């Protein structure tokens, strides 16, 4: 019997070490003779400087070096531009250390290396920089205007990129409309804030001329290429290892952060291992942000609620640089029509430089923004037409019989957004039922009489998952019988080692405990890109399946020779190949692996080993989808919101491990709720960050996040061999819209219209008192 | 900087070390004693990742100076249970998927142990209240709450 493992809630193989304090996160790495680094960061949002005086810092006993841009040479060349955009006007990327000009509070200016982190931080205070502050562009809308202070002096405008994506005949759509909604919607600036900050440890071994870098990156293979290039070294001389990483959510992939060049540079220069660990304040200002967009949207509808067309012009705050291209804006734009059949969608974004930290993807990468815009607009159109929010959605959904339905949109610049393999009307029906939507609506009049303001909100999501580039996996059976699985993309808590082991163990009919998975080490497997965009199960999982199947076929061939029986008369079970109907005529996978390495009789040109690698790319990705529903009660005296019920109906195709899938949904939803509730990064007019601690940036606790009810609708994806769709970000994408919709519904008697998130108590009181910005 | 000598018992083992007065207990445990299971998430006392037990009650080791632990008994995650012999709370977190990245987990486990010592049969609200000073960014807390409920059950069944 072959044991079925795909689809089973197998306990995670990662957990024993994590639960007993035996894991090794970046700050747990102690190397002999190791020094500690601290980064001097700009206190100004925009300033020039000509002189960095480090003499007092260098005089401090225990300080080994102060590295500035002048010391770096070619290592300070601008970082690569990772994504092109047809509308780019001024692509600008960051450098490891600011060369005479700083563009946001937090930008790296110098690196101190000392005997301890305490001393290194002492030394930061002794460095003098002759900053001459200049006017900064901070507010997004103001920065986009002609005449605004320029973030980059060699440009004529802060608009980095202006890109249109037009689908359908928009003029006819608006000409035929009975009603046009026009408004401005604004998801605010937030940040991923994993519980572990970033960190880098580097060791240069001069005897081997090898540089080893431990890095909290989500993309060690890609990081190796950039770091080797900056340091003028061969990739072969550089190893990047992602150890246990304490959450990523997008902020830990950026090719590359300054410290990923600076720390190895210092280690090589000083011939001593160097460690840098970011503190939380640094993470707020020295790591990337996400979210702020301002959408000016027009929606054309018929009086019975058919959406005929959407026009959207939006500003996207890129922060000081744009090395990712405006990828969040691309994603927001691609998913604007959501799961709805909207004949015409015209949208244009302007990515705008501001003197604030750089913006790069955070769980959902622009999709939470686009989703908030569309789903909120649906609510507002429904309200204006006197329709129910669920009913207007039902009338516009793509139906199973319409599929495949080409939305005409292109996701992340390369993947067509074609709906298939899901049943949106069934998802909606399930969500409404689970939420008791009708019941909530029915009770509202009486409750409102009693001063109870309860409301229900629903929001659909469709998510582009499993996108390019490719990933690869190698599967190798050892003579010990263990199966060694290696891949380049690392894990930050997603349980990849468990799910990869499930796929490989089932295919090779071995116990999952026999499978040893290694990931995120460029010295073990150096192809592929990294972990992001809900793609590991689709892309990496499919590669693992392909590799395991190839190993299985090879094992059967080898056993056929060994047992002198045709392959079709053989079966693979319990870690051995045996003859059908004669289980005593068997040879173990370990013995086959031994036989596959005939050291004295190998034919030249043949490959030794019972092993195979496979590489997988999904040209059309895989669209995951679902509905979130929330019932909230708003205390109209305090502006506090209690989430009473929260329902997630989702379809991520085949679930390799339902427990891990649910964990992704619960965590993603909590992050989405955080962004809708309290989380907001603020700056003053000069670009000084006002939120740099967990006392100001309120990520949700166990008191705010409710118990969430999950309903699985498992429609096999027809685009990949495992039948999976990604699940990493779907929880985060619609939560803000569902929460906002519920609050708006609760506050309907006050005529409240939600146009921005987060909705913290002051924002809710403003809605109640009619003070919200219109 | 001048150093002071402190005597601390950690997980039942006595240590005597000279430390700078400004040295944090978290750094002392992690760097001087190489007990890196205690994690530091925010260094300003909000996230709870660095929670350890000090003389029987939870403390934030990032807000405690090592010199303040002179004479104290400290318990860390390393003393809770091993891979071979897990504490019921660790076992419960494993079975109920109470962790993802695992970074907040040691602090969360210490807080859970303290709760279950005081209240062997906590309600969901009791649990949510008890862990409200420990931030987790991966799980949305639901599986953590379920893990602690399950741990309480395991511990009640095991008896004292």
PDB file of C-alpha atoms in Angstrom, chain A residues 418-422 465-466 538 542 616 618 620-624 651-655 713-726:
ATOM      1  CA  UNK A 418      -7.947  34.157 -16.438  1.00  0.00           C
ATOM      2  CA  UNK A 419     -10.660  32.903 -14.095  1.00  0.00           C
ATOM      3  CA  UNK A 420     -11.121  29.133 -13.927  1.00  0.00           C
ATOM      4  CA  UNK A 421     -11.463  26.202 -11.528  1.00  0.00           C
ATOM      5  CA  UNK A 422     -13.607  27.963  -8.942  1.00  0.00           C
ATOM      6  CA  UNK A 465      -0.642  32.984  -7.135  1.00  0.00           C
ATOM      7  CA  UNK A 466       1.962  30.550  -8.384  1.00  0.00           C
ATOM      8  CA  UNK A 538       2.439  25.735  -6.808  1.00  0.00           C
ATOM      9  CA  UNK A 542       5.156  20.916  -8.636  1.00  0.00           C
ATOM     10  CA  UNK A 616       8.695  24.235 -12.766  1.00  0.00           C
ATOM     11  CA  UNK A 618       3.448  28.083 -14.356  1.00  0.00           C
ATOM     12  CA  UNK A 620      -0.682  31.193 -16.211  1.00  0.00           C
ATOM     13  CA  UNK A 621      -0.089  31.027 -12.460  1.00  0.00           C
ATOM     14  CA  UNK A 622      -3.089  29.819 -10.457  1.00  0.00           C
ATOM     15  CA  UNK A 623      -5.913  32.027  -9.234  1.00  0.00           C
ATOM     16  CA  UNK A 624      -6.991  31.455  -5.650  1.00  0.00           C
ATOM     17  CA  UNK A 651     -10.557  27.878  -2.568  1.00  0.00           C
ATOM     18  CA  UNK A 652      -6.855  27.143  -2.811  1.00  0.00           C
ATOM     19  CA  UNK A 653      -7.322  24.003  -4.853  1.00  0.00           C
ATOM     20  CA  UNK A 654      -5.871  20.778  -3.499  1.00  0.00           C
ATOM     21  CA  UNK A 655      -4.550  21.270   0.044  1.00  0.00           C
ATOM     22  CA  UNK A 713     -13.903  24.715  -1.168  1.00  0.00           C
ATOM     23  CA  UNK A 714     -11.310  22.556  -2.805  1.00  0.00           C
ATOM     24  CA  UNK A 715     -11.518  22.916  -6.604  1.00  0.00           C
ATOM     25  CA  UNK A 716      -8.536  21.306  -8.228  1.00  0.00           C
ATOM     26  CA  UNK A 717      -6.408  23.736 -10.234  1.00  0.00           C
ATOM     27  CA  UNK A 718      -6.153  22.504 -13.808  1.00  0.00           C
ATOM     28  CA  UNK A 719      -2.886  24.319 -14.484  1.00  0.00           C
ATOM     29  CA  UNK A 720      -0.392  22.337 -12.413  1.00  0.00           C
ATOM     30  CA  UNK A 721       0.117  18.643 -11.668  1.00  0.00           C
ATOM     31  CA  UNK A 722      -0.586  18.947  -7.930  1.00  0.00           C
ATOM     32  CA  UNK A 723      -3.834  20.833  -8.532  1.00  0.00           C
ATOM     33  CA  UNK A 724      -2.870  23.496  -6.000  1.00  0.00           C
ATOM     34  CA  UNK A 725      -3.360  27.251  -5.852  1.00  0.00           C
ATOM     35  CA  UNK A 726      -1.348  29.493  -3.547  1.00  0.00           C
TER      36      UNK A 726
END
